[in-house]
PDB file of C-alpha atoms in Angstrom:
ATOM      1  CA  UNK A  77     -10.672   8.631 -28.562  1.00  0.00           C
ATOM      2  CA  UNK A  78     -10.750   9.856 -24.737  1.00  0.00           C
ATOM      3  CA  UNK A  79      -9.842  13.808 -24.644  1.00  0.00           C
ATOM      4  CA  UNK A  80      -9.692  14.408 -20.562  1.00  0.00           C
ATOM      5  CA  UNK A  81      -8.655  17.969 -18.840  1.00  0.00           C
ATOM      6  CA  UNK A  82      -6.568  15.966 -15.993  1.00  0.00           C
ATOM      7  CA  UNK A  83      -3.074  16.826 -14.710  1.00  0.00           C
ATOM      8  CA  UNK A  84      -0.679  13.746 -13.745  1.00  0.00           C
ATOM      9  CA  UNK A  85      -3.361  11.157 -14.438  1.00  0.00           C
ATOM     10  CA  UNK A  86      -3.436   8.251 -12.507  1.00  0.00           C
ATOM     11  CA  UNK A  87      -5.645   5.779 -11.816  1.00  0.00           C
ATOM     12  CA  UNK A  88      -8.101   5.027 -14.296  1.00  0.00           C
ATOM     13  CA  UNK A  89     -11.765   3.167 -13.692  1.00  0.00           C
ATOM     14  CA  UNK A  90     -14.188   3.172 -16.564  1.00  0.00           C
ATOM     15  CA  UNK A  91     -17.640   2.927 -16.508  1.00  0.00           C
ATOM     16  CA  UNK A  92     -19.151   1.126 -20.106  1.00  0.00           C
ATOM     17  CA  UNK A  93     -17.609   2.845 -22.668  1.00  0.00           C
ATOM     18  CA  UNK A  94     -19.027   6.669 -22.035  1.00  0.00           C
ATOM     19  CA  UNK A  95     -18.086   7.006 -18.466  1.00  0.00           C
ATOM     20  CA  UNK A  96     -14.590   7.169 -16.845  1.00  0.00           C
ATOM     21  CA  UNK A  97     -13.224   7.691 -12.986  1.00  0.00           C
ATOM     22  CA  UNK A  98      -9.891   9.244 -13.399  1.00  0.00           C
ATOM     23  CA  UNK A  99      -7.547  10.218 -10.400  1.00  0.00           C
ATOM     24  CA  UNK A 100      -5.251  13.229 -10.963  1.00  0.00           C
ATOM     25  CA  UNK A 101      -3.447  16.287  -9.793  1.00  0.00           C
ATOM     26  CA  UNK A 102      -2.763  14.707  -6.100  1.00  0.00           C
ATOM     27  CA  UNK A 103      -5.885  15.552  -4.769  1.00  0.00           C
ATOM     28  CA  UNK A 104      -8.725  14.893  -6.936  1.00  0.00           C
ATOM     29  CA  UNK A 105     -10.779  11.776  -8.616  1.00  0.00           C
ATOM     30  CA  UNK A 106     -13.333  13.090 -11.373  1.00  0.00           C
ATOM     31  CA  UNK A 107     -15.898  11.152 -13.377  1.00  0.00           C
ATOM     32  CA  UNK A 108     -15.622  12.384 -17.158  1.00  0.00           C
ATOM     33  CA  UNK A 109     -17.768  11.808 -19.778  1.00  0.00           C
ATOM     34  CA  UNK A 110     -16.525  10.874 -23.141  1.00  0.00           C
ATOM     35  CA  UNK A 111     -16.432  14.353 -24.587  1.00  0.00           C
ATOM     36  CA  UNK A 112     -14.354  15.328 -21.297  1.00  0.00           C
ATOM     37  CA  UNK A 113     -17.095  16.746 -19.493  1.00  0.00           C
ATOM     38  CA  UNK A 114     -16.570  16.817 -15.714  1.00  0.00           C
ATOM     39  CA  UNK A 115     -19.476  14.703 -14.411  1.00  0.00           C
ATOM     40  CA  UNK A 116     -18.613  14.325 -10.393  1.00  0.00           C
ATOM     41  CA  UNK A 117     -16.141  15.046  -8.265  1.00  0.00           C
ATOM     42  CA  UNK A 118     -14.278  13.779  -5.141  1.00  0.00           C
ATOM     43  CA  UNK A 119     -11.885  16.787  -4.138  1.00  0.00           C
ATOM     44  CA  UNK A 120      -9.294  16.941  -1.130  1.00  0.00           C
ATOM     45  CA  UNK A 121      -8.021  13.744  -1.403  1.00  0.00           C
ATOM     46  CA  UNK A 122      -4.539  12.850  -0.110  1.00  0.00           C
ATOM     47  CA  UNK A 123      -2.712  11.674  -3.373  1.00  0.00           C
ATOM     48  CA  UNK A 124      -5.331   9.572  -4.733  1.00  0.00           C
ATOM     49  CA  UNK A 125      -3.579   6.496  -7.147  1.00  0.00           C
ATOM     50  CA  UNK A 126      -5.264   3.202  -7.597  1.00  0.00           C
ATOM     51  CA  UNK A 127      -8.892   3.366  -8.383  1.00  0.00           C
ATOM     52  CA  UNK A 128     -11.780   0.558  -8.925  1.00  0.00           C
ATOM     53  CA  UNK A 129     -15.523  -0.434  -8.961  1.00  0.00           C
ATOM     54  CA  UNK A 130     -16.865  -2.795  -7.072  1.00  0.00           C
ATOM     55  CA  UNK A 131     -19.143  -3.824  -5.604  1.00  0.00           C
ATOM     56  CA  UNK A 132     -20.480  -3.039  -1.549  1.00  0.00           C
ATOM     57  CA  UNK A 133     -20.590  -5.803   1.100  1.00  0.00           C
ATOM     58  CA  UNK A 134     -24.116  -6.068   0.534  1.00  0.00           C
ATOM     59  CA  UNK A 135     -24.995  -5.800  -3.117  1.00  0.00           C
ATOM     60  CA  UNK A 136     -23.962  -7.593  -6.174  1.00  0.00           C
ATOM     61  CA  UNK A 137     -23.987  -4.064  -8.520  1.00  0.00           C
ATOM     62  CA  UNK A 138     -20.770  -2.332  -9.483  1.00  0.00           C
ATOM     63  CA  UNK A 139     -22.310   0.691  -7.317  1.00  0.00           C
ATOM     64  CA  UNK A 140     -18.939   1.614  -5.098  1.00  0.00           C
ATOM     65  CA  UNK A 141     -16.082   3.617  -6.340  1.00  0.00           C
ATOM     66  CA  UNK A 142     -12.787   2.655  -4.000  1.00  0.00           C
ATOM     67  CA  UNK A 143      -9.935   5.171  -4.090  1.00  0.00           C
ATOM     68  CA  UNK A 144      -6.271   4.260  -2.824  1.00  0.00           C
ATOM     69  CA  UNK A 145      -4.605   7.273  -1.416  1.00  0.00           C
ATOM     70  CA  UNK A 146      -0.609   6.927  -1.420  1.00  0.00           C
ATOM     71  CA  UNK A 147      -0.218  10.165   0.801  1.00  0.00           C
ATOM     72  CA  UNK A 148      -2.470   8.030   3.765  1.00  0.00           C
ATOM     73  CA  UNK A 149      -1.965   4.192   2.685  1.00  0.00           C
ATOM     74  CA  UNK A 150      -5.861   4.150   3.168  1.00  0.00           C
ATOM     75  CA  UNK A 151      -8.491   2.804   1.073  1.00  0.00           C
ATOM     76  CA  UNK A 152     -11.874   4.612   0.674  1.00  0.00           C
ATOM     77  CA  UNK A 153     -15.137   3.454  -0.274  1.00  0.00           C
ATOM     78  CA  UNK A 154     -17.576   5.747  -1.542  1.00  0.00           C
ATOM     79  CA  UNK A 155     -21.089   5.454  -2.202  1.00  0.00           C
ATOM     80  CA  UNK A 156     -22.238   6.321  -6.099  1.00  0.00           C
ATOM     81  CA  UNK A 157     -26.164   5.547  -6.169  1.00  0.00           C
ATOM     82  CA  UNK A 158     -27.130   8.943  -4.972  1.00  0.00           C
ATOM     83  CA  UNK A 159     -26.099  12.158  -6.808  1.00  0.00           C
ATOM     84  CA  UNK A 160     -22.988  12.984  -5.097  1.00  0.00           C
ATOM     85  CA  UNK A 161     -20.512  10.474  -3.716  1.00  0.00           C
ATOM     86  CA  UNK A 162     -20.761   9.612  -0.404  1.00  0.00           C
ATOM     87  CA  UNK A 163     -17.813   8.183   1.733  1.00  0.00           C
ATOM     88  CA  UNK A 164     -18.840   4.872   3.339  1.00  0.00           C
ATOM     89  CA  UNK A 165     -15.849   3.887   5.135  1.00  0.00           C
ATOM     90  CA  UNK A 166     -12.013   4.149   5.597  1.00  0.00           C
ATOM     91  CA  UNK A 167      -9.720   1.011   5.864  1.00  0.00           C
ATOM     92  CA  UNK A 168      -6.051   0.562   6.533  1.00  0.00           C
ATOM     93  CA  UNK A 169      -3.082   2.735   6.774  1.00  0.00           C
ATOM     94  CA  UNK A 170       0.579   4.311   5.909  1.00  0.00           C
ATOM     95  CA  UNK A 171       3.005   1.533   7.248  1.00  0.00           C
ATOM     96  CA  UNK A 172       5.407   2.012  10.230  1.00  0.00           C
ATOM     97  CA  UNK A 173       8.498   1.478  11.411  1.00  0.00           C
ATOM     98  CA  UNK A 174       8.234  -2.296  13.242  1.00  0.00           C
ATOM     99  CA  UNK A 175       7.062  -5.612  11.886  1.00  0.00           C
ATOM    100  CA  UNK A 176       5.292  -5.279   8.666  1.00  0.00           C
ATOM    101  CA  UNK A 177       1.376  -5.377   9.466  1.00  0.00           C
ATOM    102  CA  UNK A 178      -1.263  -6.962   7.029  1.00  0.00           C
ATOM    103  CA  UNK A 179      -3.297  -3.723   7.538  1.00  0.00           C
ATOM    104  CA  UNK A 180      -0.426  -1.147   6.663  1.00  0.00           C
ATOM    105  CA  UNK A 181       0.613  -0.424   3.421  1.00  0.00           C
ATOM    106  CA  UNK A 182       4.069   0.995   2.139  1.00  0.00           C
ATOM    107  CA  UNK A 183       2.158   3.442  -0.337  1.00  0.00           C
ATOM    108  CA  UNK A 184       3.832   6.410   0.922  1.00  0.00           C
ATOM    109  CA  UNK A 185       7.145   5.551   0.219  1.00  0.00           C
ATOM    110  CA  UNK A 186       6.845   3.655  -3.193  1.00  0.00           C
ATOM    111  CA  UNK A 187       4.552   6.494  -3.886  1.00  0.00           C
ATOM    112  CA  UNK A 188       2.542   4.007  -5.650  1.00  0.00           C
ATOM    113  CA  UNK A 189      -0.621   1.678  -5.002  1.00  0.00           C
ATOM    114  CA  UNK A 190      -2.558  -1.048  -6.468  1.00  0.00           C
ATOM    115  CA  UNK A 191      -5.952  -1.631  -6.100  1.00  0.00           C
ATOM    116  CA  UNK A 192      -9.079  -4.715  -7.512  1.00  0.00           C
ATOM    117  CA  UNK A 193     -12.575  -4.932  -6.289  1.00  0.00           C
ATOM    118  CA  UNK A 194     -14.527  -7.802  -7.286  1.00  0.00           C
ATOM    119  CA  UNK A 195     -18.799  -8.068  -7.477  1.00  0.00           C
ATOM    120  CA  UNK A 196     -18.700  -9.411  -3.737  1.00  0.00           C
ATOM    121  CA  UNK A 197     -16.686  -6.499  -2.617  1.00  0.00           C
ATOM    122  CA  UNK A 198     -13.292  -8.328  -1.879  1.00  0.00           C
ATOM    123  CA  UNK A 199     -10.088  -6.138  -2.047  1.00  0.00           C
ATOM    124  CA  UNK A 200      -6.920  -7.098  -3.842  1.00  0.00           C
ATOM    125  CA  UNK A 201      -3.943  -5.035  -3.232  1.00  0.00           C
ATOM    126  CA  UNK A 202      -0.802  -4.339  -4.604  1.00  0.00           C
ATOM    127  CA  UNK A 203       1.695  -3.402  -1.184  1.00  0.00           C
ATOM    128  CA  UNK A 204       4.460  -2.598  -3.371  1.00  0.00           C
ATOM    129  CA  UNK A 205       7.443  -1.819  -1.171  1.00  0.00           C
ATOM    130  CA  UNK A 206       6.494  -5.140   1.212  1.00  0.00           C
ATOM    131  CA  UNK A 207       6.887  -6.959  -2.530  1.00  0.00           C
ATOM    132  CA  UNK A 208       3.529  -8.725  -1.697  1.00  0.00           C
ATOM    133  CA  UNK A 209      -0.081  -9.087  -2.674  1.00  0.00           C
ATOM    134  CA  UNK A 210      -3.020  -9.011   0.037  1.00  0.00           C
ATOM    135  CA  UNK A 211      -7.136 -10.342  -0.512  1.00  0.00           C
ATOM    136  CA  UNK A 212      -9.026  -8.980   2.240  1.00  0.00           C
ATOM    137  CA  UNK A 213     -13.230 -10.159   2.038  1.00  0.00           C
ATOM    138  CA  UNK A 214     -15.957  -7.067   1.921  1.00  0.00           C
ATOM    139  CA  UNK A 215     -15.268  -6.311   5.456  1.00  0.00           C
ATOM    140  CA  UNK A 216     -11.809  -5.659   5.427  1.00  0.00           C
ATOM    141  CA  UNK A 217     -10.318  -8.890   6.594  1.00  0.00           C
ATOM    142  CA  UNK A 218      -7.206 -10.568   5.352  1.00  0.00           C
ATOM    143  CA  UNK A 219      -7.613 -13.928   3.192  1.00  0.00           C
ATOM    144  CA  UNK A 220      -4.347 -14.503   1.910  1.00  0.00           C
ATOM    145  CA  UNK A 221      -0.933 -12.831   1.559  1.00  0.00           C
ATOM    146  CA  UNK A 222       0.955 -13.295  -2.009  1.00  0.00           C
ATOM    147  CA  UNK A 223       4.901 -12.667  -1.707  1.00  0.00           C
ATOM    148  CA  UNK A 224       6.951 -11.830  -4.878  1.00  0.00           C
ATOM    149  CA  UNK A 225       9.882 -14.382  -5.228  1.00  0.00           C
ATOM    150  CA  UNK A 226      12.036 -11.475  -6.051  1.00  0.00           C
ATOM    151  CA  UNK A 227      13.977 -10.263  -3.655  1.00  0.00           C
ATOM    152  CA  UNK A 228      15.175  -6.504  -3.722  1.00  0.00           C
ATOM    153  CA  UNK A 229      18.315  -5.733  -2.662  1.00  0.00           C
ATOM    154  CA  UNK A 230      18.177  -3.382   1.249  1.00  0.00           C
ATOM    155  CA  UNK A 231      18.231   0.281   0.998  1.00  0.00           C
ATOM    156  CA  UNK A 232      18.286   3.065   3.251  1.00  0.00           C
ATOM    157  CA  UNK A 233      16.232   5.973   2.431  1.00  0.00           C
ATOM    158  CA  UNK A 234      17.489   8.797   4.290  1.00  0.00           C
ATOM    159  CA  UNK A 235      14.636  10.663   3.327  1.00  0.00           C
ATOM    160  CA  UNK A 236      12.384   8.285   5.391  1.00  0.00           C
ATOM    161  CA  UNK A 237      14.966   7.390   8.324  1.00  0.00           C
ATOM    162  CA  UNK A 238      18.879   7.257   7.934  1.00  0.00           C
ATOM    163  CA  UNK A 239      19.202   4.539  10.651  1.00  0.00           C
ATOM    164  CA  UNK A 240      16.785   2.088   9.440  1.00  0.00           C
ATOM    165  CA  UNK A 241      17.651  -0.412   6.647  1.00  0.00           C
ATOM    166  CA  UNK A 242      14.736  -1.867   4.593  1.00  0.00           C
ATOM    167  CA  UNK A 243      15.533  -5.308   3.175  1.00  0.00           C
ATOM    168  CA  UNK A 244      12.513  -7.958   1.468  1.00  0.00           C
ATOM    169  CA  UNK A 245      10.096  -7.814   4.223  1.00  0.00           C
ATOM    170  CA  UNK A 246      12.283  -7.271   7.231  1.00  0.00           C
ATOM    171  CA  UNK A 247      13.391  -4.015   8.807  1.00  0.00           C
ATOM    172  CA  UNK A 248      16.313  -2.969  10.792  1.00  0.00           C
ATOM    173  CA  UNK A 249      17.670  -0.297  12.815  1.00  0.00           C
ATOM    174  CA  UNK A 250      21.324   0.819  13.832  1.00  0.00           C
ATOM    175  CA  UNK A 251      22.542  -0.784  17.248  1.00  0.00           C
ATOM    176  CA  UNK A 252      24.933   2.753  18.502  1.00  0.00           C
ATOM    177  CA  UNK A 253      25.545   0.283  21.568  1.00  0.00           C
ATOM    178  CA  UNK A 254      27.091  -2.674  19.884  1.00  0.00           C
ATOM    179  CA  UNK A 255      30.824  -2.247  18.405  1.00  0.00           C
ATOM    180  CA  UNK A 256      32.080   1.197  16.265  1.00  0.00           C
ATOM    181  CA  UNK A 257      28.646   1.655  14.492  1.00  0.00           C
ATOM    182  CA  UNK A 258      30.077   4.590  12.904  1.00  0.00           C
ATOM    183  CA  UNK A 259      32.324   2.536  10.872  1.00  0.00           C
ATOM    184  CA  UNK A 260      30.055  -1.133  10.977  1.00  0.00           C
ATOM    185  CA  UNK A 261      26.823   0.449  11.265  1.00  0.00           C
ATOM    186  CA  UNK A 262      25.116  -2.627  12.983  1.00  0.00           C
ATOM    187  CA  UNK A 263      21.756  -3.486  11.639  1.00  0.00           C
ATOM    188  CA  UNK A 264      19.850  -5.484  14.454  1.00  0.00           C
ATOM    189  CA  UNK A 265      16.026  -6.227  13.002  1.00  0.00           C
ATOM    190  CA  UNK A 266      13.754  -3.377  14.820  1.00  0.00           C
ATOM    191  CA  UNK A 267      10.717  -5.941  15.129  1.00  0.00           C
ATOM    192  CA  UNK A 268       9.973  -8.160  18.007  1.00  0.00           C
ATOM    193  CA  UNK A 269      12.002 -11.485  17.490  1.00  0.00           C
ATOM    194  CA  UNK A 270      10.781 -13.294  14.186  1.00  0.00           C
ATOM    195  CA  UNK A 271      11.138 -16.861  12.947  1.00  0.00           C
ATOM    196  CA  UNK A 272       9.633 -18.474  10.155  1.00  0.00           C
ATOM    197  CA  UNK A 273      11.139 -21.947   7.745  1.00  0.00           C
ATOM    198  CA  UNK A 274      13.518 -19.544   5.844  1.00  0.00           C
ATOM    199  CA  UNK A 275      14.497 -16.667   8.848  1.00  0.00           C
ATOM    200  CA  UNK A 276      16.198 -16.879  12.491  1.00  0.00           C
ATOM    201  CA  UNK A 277      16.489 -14.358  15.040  1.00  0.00           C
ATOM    202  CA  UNK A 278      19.566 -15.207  17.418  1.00  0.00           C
ATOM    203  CA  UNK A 279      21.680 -13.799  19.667  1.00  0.00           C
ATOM    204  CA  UNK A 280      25.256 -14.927  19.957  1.00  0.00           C
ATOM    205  CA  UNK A 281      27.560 -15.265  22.354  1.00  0.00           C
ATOM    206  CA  UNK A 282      29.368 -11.710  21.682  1.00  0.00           C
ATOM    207  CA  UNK A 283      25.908 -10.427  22.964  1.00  0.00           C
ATOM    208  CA  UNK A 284      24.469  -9.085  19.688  1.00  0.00           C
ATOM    209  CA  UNK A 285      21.523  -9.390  17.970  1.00  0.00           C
ATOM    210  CA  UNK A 286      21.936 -11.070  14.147  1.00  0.00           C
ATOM    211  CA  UNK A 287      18.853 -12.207  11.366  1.00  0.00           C
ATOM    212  CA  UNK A 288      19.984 -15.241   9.465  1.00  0.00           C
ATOM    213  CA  UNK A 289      18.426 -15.351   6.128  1.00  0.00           C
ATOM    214  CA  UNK A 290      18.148 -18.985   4.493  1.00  0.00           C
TER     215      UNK A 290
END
């Protein structure tokens, strides 16, 4: 039984069974011993969530500890062989408004992350809010892109923007020049025009922009 002095716990790593990396209190990731002794720490972090050992690009050894922040959308890699952690590297990002980018997450707004590092140091994430899955090798290059088959239903979160409308993995924005967008509010998709076998971009004769969704 683990007994651990952390506020809002919550990403977890362990280390064996007498060692565990625990992020907590929104700015902090601390390695505890069993008893709950504070070991190392990481401090002035930016919402730290998902944690995991892997590990590094160029060794087979669990030696890397790899923190997802939610406040950033970045991933950072730090160095555990010496006696205090030492950040390697940075990777990625908080997404934007625009096309949804393989290298930007929506961590900030889900206010959640997921995070996997394997013994060859490839990433699996968790984009939440995109509703998708990403493998990226040691270097922080994309291998594949898993979408969820569920589709969530499009919101506005005024908090984030009142005139843009999240829906699956498209965005839009409010078109004030088309029609009596106070009354219609006109969704046109805010990224540049976008096809794929299930999606159209077209625009009609009445000279507005409209996203069919197969």
């Amino acid at each position: 039984l683990w007994q651990l002095a952390a506020t809002n716990p919550l990403g977890v790593a362990t280390v064996g069974q007498d060692y565990a990396w625990v992020a907590h209190d929104d700015s902090a990731v601390t390695l505890f011993d069993s008893t709950g002794v504070v070991q190392q720490e990481i401090l002035g972090l930016n919402q730290p969530y998902a944690i995991a050992l892997g590990a590094s690009s160029d060794s087979s050894l669990f030696d890397n500890l790899y923190i997802g922040e939610v406040g950033s959308g970045q991933i950072h890699e730090f160095n555990l062989e010496i006696a205090t952690p030492t950040l390697v590297r940075s990777l990625f990002g908080a997404a934007e408004p625009g096309p949804v980018a393989d290298d930007k997450f929506y961590w900030p707004i889900v206010k959640q992350a997921g995070l996997a590092v394997d013994d060859s140091g490839r990433m699996v994430v968790v984009d939440k809010g995109n509703r998708r899955v990403l493998t990226y090798d040691a270097d922080g290059t994309l291998l594949h892109t898993r979408f969820s088959e569920f589709q969530p239903a499009p919101f506005v979160d005024p908090n984030v923007d009142p005139n843009m409308l999240l829906s699956t993995n498209f965005q839009y924005s409010v078109d004030y020049a088309s029609g009596d967008w106070e009354l219609t509010h006109n969704w046109l998709p805010a990224d540049a025009e976008y096809y794929s076998g299930m999606a159209v971009r077209r625009t009609l004769s009445n000279g507005n922009d409209y996203l069919f969704y197969l």
